[in-house]
Coordinates of N, CA, C and O in Angstrom, one line a residue:
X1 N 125.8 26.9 55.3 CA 124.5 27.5 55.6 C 123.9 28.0 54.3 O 124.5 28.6 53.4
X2 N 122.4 27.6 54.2 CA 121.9 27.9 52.6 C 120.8 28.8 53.1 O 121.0 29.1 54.2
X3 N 119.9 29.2 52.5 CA 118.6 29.9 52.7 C 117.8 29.5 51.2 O 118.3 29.1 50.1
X4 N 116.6 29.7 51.6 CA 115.5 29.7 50.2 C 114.5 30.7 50.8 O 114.2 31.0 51.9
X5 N 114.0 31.1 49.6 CA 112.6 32.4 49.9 C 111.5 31.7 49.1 O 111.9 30.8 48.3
X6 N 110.3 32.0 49.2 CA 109.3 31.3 49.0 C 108.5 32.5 48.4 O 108.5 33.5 49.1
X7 N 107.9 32.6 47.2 CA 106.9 34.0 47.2 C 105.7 33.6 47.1 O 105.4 32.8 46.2
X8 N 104.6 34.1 47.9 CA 103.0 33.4 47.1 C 102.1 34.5 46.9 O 101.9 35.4 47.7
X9 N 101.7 34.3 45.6 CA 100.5 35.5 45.4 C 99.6 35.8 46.7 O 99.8 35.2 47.8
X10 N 99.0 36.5 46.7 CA 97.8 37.0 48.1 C 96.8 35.8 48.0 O 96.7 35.3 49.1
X11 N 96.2 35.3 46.9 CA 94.9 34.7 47.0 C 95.2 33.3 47.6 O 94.4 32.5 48.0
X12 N 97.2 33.0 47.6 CA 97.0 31.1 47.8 C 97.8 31.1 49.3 O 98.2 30.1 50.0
X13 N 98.0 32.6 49.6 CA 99.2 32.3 51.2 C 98.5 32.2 53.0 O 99.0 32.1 54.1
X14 N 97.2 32.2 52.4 CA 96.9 32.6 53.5 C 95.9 30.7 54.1 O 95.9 30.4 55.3
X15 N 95.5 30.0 53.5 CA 94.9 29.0 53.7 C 96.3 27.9 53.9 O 97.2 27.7 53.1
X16 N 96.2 27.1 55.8 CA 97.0 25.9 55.8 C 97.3 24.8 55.4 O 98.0 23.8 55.6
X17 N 96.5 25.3 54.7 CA 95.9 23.2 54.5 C 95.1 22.0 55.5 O 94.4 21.0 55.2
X18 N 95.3 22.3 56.1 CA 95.3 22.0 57.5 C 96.0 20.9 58.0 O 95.5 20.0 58.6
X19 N 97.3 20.9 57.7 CA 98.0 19.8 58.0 C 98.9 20.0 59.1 O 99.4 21.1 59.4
X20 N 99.1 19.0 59.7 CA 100.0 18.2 61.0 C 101.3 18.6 61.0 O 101.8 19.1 60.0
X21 N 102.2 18.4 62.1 CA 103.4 18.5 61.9 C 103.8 17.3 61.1 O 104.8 17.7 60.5
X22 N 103.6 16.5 61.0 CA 103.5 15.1 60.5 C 102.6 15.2 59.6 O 101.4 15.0 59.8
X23 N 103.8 15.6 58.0 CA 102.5 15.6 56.7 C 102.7 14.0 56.0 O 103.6 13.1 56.1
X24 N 101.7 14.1 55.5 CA 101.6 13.2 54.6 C 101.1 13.5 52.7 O 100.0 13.4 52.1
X25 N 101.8 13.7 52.5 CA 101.6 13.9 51.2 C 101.0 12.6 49.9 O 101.4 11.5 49.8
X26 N 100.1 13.3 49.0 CA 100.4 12.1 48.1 C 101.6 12.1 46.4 O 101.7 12.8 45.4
X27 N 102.2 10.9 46.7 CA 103.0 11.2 45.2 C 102.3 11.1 43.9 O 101.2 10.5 43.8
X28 N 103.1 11.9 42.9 CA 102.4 11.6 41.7 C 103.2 10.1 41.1 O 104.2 10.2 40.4
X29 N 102.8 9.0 41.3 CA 102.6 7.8 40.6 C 101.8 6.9 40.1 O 100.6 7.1 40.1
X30 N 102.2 6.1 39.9 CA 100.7 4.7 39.3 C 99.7 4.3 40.4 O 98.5 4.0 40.5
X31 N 100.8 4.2 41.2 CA 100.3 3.6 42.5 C 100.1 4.6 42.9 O 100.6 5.7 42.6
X32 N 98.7 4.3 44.3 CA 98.6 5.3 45.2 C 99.3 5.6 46.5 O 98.8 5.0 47.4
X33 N 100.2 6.2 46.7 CA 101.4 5.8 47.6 C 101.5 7.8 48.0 O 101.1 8.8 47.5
X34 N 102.2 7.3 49.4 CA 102.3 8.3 50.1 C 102.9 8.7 50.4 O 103.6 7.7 50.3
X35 N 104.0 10.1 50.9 CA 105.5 10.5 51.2 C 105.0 11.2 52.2 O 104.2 12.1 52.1
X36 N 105.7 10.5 53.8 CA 105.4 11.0 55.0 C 106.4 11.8 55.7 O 107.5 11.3 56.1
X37 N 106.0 13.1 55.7 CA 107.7 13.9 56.4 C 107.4 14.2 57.6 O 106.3 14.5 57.9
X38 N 108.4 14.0 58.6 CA 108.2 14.6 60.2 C 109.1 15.9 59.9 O 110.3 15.8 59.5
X39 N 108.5 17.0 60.2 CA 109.1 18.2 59.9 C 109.5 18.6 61.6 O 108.8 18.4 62.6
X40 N 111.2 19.2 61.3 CA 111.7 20.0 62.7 C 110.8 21.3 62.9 O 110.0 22.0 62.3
X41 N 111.5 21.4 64.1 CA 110.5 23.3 64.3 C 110.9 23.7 63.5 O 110.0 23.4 62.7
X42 N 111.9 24.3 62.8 CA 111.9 25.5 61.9 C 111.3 25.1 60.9 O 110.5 25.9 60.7
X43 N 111.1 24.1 59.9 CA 110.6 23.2 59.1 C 108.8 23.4 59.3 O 107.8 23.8 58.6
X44 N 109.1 23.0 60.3 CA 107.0 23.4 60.9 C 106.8 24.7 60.9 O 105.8 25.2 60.3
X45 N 107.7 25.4 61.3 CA 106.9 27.3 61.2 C 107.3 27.4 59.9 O 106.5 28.3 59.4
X46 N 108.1 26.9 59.1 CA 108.0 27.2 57.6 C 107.0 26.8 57.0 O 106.5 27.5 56.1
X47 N 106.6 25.6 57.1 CA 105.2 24.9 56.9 C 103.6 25.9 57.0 O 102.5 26.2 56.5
X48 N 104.3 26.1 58.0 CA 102.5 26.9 58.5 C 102.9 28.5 58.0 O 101.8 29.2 58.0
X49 N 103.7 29.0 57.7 CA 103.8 30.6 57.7 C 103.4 31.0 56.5 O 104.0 30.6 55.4
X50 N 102.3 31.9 56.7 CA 101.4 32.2 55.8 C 101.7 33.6 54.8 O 101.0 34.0 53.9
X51 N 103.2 34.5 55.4 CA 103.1 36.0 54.8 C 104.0 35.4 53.6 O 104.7 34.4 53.3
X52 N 103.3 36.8 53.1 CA 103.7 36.8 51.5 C 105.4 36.7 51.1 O 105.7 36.3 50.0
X53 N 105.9 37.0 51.8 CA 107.5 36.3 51.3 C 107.8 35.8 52.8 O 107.4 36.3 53.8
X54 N 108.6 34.7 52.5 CA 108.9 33.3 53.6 C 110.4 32.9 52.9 O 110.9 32.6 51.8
X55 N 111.0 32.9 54.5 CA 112.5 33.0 54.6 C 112.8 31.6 54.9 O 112.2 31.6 56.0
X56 N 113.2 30.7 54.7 CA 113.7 29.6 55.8 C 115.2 29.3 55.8 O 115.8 29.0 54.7
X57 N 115.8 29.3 56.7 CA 117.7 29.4 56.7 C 117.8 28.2 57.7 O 116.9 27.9 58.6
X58 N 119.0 27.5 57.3 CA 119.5 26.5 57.9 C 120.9 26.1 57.7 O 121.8 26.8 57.1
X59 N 121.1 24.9 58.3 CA 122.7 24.5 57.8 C 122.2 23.3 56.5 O 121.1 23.0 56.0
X60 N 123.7 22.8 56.3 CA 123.7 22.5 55.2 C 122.9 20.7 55.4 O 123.0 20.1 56.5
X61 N 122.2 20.3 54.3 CA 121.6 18.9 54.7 C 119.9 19.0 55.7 O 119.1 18.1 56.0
X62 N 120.1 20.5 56.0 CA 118.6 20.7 57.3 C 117.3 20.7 56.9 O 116.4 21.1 57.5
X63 N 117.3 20.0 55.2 CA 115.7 20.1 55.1 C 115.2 21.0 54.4 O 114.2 20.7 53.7
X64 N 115.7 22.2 54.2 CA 114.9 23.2 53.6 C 114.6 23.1 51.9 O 113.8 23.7 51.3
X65 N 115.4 22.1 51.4 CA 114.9 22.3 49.7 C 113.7 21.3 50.0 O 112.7 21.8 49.4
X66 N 113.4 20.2 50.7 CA 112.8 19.2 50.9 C 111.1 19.7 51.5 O 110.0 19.2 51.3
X67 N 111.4 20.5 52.0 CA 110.4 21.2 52.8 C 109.4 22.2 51.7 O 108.3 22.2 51.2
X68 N 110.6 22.9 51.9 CA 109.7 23.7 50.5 C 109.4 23.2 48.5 O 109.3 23.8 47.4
X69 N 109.4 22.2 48.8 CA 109.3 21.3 47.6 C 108.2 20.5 48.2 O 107.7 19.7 47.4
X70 N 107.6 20.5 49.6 CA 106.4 19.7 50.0 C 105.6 20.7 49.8 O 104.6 20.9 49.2
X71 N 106.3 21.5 50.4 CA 104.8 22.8 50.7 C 104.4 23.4 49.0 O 103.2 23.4 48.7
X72 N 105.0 23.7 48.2 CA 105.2 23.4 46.7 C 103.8 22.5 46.1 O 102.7 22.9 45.7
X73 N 104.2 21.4 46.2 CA 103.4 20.0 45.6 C 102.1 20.3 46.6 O 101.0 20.1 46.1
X74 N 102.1 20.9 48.2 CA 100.8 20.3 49.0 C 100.1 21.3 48.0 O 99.0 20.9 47.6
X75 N 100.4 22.5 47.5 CA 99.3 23.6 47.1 C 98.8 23.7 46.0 O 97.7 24.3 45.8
X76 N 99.7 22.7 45.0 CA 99.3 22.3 43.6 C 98.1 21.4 43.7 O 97.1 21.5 43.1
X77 N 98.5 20.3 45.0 CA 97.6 19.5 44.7 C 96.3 20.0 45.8 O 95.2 19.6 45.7
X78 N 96.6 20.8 46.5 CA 94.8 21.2 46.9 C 94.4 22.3 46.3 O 93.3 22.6 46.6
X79 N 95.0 23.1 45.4 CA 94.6 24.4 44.3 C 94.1 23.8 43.0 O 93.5 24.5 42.2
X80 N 94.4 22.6 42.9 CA 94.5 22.7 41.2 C 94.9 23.7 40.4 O 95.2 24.7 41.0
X81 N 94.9 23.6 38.8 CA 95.5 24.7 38.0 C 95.9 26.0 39.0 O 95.3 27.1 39.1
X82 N 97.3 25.6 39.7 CA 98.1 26.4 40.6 C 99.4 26.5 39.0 O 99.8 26.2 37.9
X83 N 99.4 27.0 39.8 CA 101.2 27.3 38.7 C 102.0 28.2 39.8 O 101.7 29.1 40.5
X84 N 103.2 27.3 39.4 CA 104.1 27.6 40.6 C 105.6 27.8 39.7 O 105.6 27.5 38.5
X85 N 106.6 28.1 40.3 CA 107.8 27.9 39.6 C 108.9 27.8 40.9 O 108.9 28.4 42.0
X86 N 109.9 26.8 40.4 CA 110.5 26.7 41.7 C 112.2 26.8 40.7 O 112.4 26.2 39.6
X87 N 113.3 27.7 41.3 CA 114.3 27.9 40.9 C 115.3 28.2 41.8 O 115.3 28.2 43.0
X88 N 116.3 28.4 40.8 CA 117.9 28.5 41.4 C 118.6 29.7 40.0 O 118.2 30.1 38.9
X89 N 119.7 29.9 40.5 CA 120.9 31.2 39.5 C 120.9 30.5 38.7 O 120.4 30.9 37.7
X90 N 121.4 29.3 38.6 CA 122.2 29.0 37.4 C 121.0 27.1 36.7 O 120.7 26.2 37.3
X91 N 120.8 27.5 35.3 CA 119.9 26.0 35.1 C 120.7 24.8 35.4 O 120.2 23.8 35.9
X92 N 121.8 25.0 35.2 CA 122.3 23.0 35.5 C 121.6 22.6 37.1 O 121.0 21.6 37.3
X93 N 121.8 23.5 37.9 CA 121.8 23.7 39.4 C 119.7 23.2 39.5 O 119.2 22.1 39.8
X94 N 119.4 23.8 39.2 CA 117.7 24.2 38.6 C 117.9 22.5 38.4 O 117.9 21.6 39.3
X95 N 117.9 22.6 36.9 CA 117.5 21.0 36.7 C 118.3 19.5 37.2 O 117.9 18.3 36.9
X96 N 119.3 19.8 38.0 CA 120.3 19.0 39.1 C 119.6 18.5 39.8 O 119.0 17.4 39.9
X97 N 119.6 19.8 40.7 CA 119.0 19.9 42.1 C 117.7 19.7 42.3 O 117.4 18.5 42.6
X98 N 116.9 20.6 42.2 CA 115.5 21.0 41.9 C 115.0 19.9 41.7 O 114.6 19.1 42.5
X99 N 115.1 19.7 40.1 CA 114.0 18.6 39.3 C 114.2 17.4 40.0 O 113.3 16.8 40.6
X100 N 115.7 17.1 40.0 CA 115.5 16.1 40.5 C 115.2 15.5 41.8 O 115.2 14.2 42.0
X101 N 115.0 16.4 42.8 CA 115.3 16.2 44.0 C 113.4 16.2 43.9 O 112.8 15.7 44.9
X102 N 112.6 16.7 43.1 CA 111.1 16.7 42.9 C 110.7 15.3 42.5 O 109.7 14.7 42.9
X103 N 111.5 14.9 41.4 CA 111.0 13.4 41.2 C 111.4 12.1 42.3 O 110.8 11.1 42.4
X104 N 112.6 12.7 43.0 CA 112.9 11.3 44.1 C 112.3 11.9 45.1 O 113.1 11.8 46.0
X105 N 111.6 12.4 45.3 CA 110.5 12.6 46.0 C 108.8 12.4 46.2 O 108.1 12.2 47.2
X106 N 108.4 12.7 44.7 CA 107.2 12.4 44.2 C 106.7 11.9 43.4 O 105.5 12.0 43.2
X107 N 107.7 10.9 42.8 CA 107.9 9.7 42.2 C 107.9 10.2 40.3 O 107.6 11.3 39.8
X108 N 108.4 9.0 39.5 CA 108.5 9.3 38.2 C 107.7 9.7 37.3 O 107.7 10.2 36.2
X109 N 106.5 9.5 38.3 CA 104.8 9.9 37.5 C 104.7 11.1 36.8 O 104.3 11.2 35.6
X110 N 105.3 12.2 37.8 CA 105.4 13.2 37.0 C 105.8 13.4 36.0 O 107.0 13.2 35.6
X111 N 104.4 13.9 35.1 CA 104.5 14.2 33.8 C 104.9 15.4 33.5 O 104.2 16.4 33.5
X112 N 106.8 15.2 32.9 CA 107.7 16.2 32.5 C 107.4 16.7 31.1 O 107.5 15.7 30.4
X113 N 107.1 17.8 30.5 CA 106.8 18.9 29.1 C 108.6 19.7 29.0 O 108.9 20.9 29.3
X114 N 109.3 18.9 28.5 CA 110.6 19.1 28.8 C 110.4 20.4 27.6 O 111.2 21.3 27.9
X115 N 109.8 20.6 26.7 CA 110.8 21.8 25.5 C 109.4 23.1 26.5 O 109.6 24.3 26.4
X116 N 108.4 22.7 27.0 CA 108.3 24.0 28.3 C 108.8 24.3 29.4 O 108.8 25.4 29.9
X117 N 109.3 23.0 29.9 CA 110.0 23.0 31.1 C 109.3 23.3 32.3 O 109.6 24.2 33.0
X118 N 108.3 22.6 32.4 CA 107.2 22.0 34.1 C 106.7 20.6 33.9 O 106.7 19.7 33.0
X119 N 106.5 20.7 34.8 CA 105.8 19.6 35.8 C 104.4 19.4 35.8 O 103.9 20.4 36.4
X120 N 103.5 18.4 35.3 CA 101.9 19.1 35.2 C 101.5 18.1 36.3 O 102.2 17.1 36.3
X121 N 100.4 18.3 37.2 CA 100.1 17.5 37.9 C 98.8 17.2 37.8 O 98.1 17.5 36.9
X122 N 98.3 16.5 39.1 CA 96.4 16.3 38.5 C 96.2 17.6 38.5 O 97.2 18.3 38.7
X123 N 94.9 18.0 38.1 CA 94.2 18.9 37.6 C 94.7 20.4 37.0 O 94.3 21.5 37.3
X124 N 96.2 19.8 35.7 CA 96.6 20.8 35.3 C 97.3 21.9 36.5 O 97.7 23.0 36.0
X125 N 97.5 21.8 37.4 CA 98.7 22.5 38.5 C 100.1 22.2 37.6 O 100.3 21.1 37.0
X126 N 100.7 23.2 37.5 CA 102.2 23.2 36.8 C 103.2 23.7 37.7 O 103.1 24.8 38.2
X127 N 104.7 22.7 37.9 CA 105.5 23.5 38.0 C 106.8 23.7 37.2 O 107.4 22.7 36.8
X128 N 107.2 25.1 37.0 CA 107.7 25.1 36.2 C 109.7 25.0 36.6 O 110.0 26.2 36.9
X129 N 110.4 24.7 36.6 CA 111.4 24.6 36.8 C 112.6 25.5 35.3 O 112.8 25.3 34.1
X130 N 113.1 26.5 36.3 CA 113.9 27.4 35.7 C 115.3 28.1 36.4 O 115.4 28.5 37.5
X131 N 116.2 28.0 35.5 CA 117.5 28.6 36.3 C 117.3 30.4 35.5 O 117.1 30.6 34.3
X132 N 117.5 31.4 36.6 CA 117.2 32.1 36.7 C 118.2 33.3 35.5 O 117.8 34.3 34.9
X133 N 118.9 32.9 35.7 CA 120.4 33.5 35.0 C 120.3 33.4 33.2 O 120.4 32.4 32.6
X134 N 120.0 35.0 32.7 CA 120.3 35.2 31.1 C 121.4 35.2 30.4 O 122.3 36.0 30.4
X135 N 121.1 33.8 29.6 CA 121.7 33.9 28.3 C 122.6 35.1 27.7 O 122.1 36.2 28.0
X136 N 123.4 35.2 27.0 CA 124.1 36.4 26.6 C 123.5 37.1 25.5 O 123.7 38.3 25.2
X137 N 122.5 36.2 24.7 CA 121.8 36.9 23.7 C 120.3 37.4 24.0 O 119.6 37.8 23.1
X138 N 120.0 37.3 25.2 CA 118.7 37.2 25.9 C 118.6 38.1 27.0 O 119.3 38.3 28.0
X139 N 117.2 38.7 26.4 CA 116.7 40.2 28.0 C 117.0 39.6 29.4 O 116.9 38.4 29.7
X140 N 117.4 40.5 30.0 CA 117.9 40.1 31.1 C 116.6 38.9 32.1 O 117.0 37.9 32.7
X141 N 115.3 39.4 31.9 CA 114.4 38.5 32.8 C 113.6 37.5 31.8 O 112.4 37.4 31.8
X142 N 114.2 37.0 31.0 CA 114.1 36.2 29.7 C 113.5 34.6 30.1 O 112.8 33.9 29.4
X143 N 114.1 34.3 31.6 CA 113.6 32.9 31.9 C 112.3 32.8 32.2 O 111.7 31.7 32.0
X144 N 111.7 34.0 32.8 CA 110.2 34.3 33.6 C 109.5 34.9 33.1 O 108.4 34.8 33.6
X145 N 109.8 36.0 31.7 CA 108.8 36.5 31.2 C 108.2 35.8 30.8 O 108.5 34.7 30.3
X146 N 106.2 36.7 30.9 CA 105.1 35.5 30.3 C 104.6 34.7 31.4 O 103.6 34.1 31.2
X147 N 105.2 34.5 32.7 CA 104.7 33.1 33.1 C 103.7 34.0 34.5 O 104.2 34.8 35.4
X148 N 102.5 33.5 34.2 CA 101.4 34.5 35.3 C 101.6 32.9 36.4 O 101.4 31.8 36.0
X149 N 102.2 33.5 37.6 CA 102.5 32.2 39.0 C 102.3 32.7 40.0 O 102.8 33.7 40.4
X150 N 101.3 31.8 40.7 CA 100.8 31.5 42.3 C 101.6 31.3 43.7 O 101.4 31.6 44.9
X151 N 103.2 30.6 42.5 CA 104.5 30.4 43.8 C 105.3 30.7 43.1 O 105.1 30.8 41.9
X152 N 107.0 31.0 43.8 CA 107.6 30.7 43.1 C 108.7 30.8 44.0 O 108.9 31.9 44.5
X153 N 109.8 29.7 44.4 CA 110.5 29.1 45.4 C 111.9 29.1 44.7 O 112.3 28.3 43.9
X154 N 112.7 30.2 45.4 CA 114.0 30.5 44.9 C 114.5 29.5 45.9 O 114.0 29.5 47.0
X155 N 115.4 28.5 45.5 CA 116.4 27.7 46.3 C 118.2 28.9 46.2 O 118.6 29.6 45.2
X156 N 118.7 28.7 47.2 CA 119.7 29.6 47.7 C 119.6 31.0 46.8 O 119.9 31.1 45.6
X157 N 119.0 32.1 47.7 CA 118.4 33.1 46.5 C 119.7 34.0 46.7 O 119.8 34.9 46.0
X158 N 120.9 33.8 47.8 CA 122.0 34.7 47.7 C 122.5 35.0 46.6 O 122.8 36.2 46.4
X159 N 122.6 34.0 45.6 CA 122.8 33.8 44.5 C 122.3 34.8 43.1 O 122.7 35.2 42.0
X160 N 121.2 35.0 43.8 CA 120.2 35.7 42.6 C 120.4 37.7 43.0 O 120.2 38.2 44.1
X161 N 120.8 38.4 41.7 CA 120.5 39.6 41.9 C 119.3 40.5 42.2 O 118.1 40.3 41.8
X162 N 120.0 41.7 43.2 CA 118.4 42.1 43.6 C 117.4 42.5 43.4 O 116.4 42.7 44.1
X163 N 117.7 42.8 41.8 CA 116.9 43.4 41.1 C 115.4 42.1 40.4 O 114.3 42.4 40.2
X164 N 116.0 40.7 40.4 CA 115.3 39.9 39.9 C 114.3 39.6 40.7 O 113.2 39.1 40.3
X165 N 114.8 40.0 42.4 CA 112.9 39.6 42.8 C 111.5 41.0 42.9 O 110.4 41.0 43.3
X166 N 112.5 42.0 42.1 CA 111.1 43.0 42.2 C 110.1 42.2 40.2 O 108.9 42.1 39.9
X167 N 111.4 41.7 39.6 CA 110.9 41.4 38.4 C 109.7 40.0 38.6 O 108.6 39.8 38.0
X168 N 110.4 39.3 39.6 CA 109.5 38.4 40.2 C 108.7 38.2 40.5 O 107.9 37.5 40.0
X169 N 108.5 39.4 41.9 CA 107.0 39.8 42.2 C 106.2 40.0 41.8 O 105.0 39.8 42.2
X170 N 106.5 40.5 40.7 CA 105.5 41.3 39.7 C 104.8 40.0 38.5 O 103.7 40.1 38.0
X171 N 105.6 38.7 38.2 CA 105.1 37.7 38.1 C 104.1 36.9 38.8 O 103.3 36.1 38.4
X172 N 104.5 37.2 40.1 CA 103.0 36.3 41.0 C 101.4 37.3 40.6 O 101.3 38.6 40.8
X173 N 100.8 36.7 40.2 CA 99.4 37.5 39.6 C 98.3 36.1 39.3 O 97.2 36.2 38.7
X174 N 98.7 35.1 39.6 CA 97.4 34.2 39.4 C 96.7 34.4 40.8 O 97.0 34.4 42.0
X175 N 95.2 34.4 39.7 CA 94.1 35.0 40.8 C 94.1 33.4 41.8 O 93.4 33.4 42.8

């Protein structure tokens, strides 16, 4: 059983997009091509739920990194210059999991800024991919300071101490 939490500033949680249970997304590649998900109920009320912190729990294999890695990409690409950050405790896990599970998803297009570490998409939308967990020479919230973000999508947040999501919240601030 995993869980992920989702945080979105006030100004970007409240608008659906207006999409179907049956999304269709577009990838970032050469080609113009599409990634169609049929989402389960819990997947659909994750989809559509609009409050400011969003829980989604499942078993293992049920969708949820996949889900919230659509809903991720749909907001970048109908916000433009969104900035989002999507993580996990530890970086190997972050850039394993995460990154890659973003590019066989939304194809190689994405244009990776590896020594910042995001994702830029059309119109300047960023996401940034980070493992949460400080270095031994480094302030404890050393991965996130600095970064003003619209989202920011802890993958298994059991993992993460509880102190890191008040430091969090306080990072969501793009207007």
């Amino acid at each position: 059983c995993g869980a992920l939490f989702l945080l979105w500033s006030a100004s970007h949680r409240t608008a659906t997009d207006h999409l179907p249970s049956r999304i269709t997304l577009r990838t970032v590649d050469v080609t113009p091509d599409h990634l169609t998900l049929t989402l389960s109920d819990a997947q659909d009320q994750f989809w559509w739920a609009t409050a400011l912190y969003q829980d989604l729990e499942g078993a293992v294999r049920s969708g949820k990194t996949t889900v919230a890695l659509a809903k991720v990409i749909a907001r970048c690409q109908a916000y433009r210059v969104l900035r989002a950050m999507i993580c996990r405790w530890k970086e190997q896990e972050a850039y394993g999991q995460l990154k890659g599970r973003l590019v066989e998803l939304f194809g190689p297009g994405l244009l990776w800024h590896a020594e910042e570490g995001y994702f830029e998409l059309d119109g300047d939308s960023r996401i940034y991919v980070r493992g949460l967990k400080p270095g031994e020479e480094t302030s404890r919230y050393s991965k996130f300071a600095g970064l003003t973000l619209a989202i920011i999508y802890i993958d298994q947040p059991e993992e993460v101490p509880r102190d890191f999501y008040d430091a969090l919240k306080a990072r969501l601030s793009q207007p």
